[in-house]
Short mmCIF file of C-alpha atoms in Angstrom, two decimals:
data_model
loop_
_atom_site.label_atom_id
_atom_site.label_comp_id
_atom_site.label_asym_id
_atom_site.label_seq_id
_atom_site.Cartn_x
_atom_site.Cartn_y
_atom_site.Cartn_z
CA MET F 1 -9.20 18.20 -76.52
CA LYS F 2 -9.71 17.22 -72.98
CA GLN F 3 -6.81 15.07 -71.55
CA VAL F 4 -7.88 11.41 -71.12
CA GLU F 5 -8.36 10.46 -67.54
CA PHE F 6 -8.06 6.85 -66.45
CA SER F 7 -9.52 5.36 -63.28
CA LYS F 8 -6.85 4.35 -60.74
CA GLU F 9 -7.14 0.80 -61.50
CA ILE F 10 -6.96 1.05 -65.36
CA ARG F 11 -4.01 3.58 -64.91
CA GLN F 12 -2.02 1.03 -62.83
CA ASP F 13 -2.92 -1.82 -65.37
CA LEU F 14 -1.64 0.33 -68.24
CA ILE F 15 1.52 1.26 -66.30
CA ARG F 16 2.24 -2.32 -65.71
CA ASN F 17 1.60 -3.14 -69.41
CA ILE F 18 3.97 -0.49 -70.46
CA GLN F 19 6.57 -1.90 -68.09
CA GLU F 20 6.07 -5.36 -69.39
CA PHE F 21 6.16 -4.14 -73.09
CA PHE F 22 9.62 -2.43 -72.48
CA LEU F 23 11.00 -5.33 -70.71
CA GLN F 24 9.98 -7.83 -73.43
CA GLU F 25 10.60 -5.92 -76.43
CA ARG F 26 13.61 -3.75 -75.31
CA GLU F 27 14.91 -5.59 -72.34
CA GLU F 28 14.69 -2.29 -70.52
CA GLU F 29 13.13 -1.97 -67.03
CA LEU F 30 11.14 1.15 -66.42
CA SER F 31 10.06 2.41 -63.00
CA GLU F 32 6.57 3.29 -62.30
CA PHE F 33 7.28 7.02 -62.86
CA GLN F 34 8.99 6.40 -66.26
CA ALA F 35 5.97 4.08 -67.48
CA ALA F 36 3.57 6.76 -66.25
CA LYS F 37 5.37 9.31 -68.39
CA VAL F 38 5.06 7.13 -71.32
CA LEU F 39 1.42 6.64 -70.67
CA GLU F 40 1.01 10.40 -70.58
CA PHE F 41 2.79 10.69 -73.89
CA ILE F 42 0.67 8.13 -75.59
CA ALA F 43 -2.62 9.64 -74.14
CA ALA F 44 -1.71 13.28 -75.11
CA ASP F 45 -0.01 12.72 -78.41
CA ILE F 46 -1.35 9.49 -79.92
CA GLY F 47 -4.63 9.30 -78.09
CA PRO F 48 -6.29 12.06 -80.14
CA HIS F 49 -5.47 10.33 -83.49
CA ILE F 50 -7.01 7.15 -82.18
CA TYR F 51 -10.15 9.03 -80.93
CA ASN F 52 -10.45 10.60 -84.26
CA GLN F 53 -10.41 7.40 -86.07
CA ALA F 54 -12.98 5.97 -83.69
CA ILE F 55 -15.23 8.98 -84.43
CA ARG F 56 -14.81 8.41 -88.15
CA ASP F 57 -15.48 4.60 -87.80
CA ALA F 58 -18.82 5.38 -85.60
CA HIS F 59 -19.77 7.96 -88.20
CA ALA F 60 -19.45 5.57 -91.06
CA LEU F 61 -21.31 2.91 -89.11
CA LEU F 62 -24.19 5.21 -88.20
CA SER F 63 -24.45 6.49 -91.72
CA ASN F 64 -24.77 2.99 -93.00
CA SER F 65 -27.28 2.30 -90.38
CA ILE F 66 -29.34 5.29 -91.48
CA GLU F 67 -29.05 4.26 -95.16
CA ASP F 68 -30.31 0.87 -94.20
CA LEU F 69 -33.42 2.61 -92.61
CA TYR F 70 -34.52 3.71 -96.19
CA GLY F 71 -34.50 -0.05 -97.12
CA LEU F 72 -37.46 -0.43 -94.63
CA LYS F 73 -39.44 2.35 -96.28
CA LYS F 74 -42.86 1.23 -97.42
CA GLU F 75 -43.93 1.53 -100.95
CA PRO F 76 -47.50 1.65 -102.23
CA ASP F 77 -48.07 -2.03 -103.04
CA ASN F 78 -51.57 -1.83 -104.64
CA GLU F 79 -53.41 0.26 -107.13
CA LYS F 80 -55.94 1.66 -104.55
CA THR F 81 -53.11 3.18 -102.37
CA THR F 82 -51.69 4.70 -105.46
CA ASP F 83 -55.19 6.22 -106.41
CA THR F 84 -55.49 7.58 -102.90
CA ASN F 85 -52.25 9.24 -102.91
CA ILE F 86 -53.01 10.83 -106.28
CA ALA F 87 -56.20 12.04 -105.02
CA ILE F 88 -54.65 13.56 -101.92
CA SER F 89 -51.82 15.20 -103.77
CA GLY F 90 -54.57 16.74 -106.20
CA PHE F 91 -56.46 18.08 -103.06
CA PHE F 92 -53.17 19.74 -101.87
CA VAL F 93 -52.55 21.23 -105.19
CA ILE F 94 -56.03 22.69 -105.32
CA GLY F 95 -55.59 24.01 -101.84
CA LEU F 96 -52.31 25.73 -102.74
CA HIS F 97 -53.88 27.39 -105.76
CA SER F 98 -56.64 29.01 -103.55
CA VAL F 99 -54.39 30.17 -100.87
CA GLN F 100 -55.34 33.83 -101.42
CA HIS F 101 -58.90 32.88 -100.15
CA CYS F 102 -57.68 31.64 -96.83
CA LEU F 103 -58.04 33.60 -93.64
CA THR F 104 -54.65 33.67 -91.75
CA VAL F 105 -54.43 33.86 -88.09
CA ARG F 106 -52.83 37.38 -88.58
CA LYS F 107 -55.88 38.68 -90.61
CA GLU F 108 -58.33 37.06 -88.01
CA SER F 109 -57.08 38.97 -84.98
#
């Protein structure tokens, strides 16, 4: 997987956040270099797991959305529509049974 690249502004904000975190939680001051190393570790080792979870979440959301589309499917709502569908399907069945009498493009040329 490609290494995560941050813009200069975002990288600086993340480094400051890491420095603040270490100071508040561990009472430890980190240099900018040390905080950048922590950021690199998080991006390289933890980032792919977060990314994969985001992909799973997006997949689930899209799958549910696609399933929701089936709820929008129109069903025949009257007898005339149903009769028309039956007539059309009968036409196709007759057409399929007489397929040996059809002239294909290959035979025509």
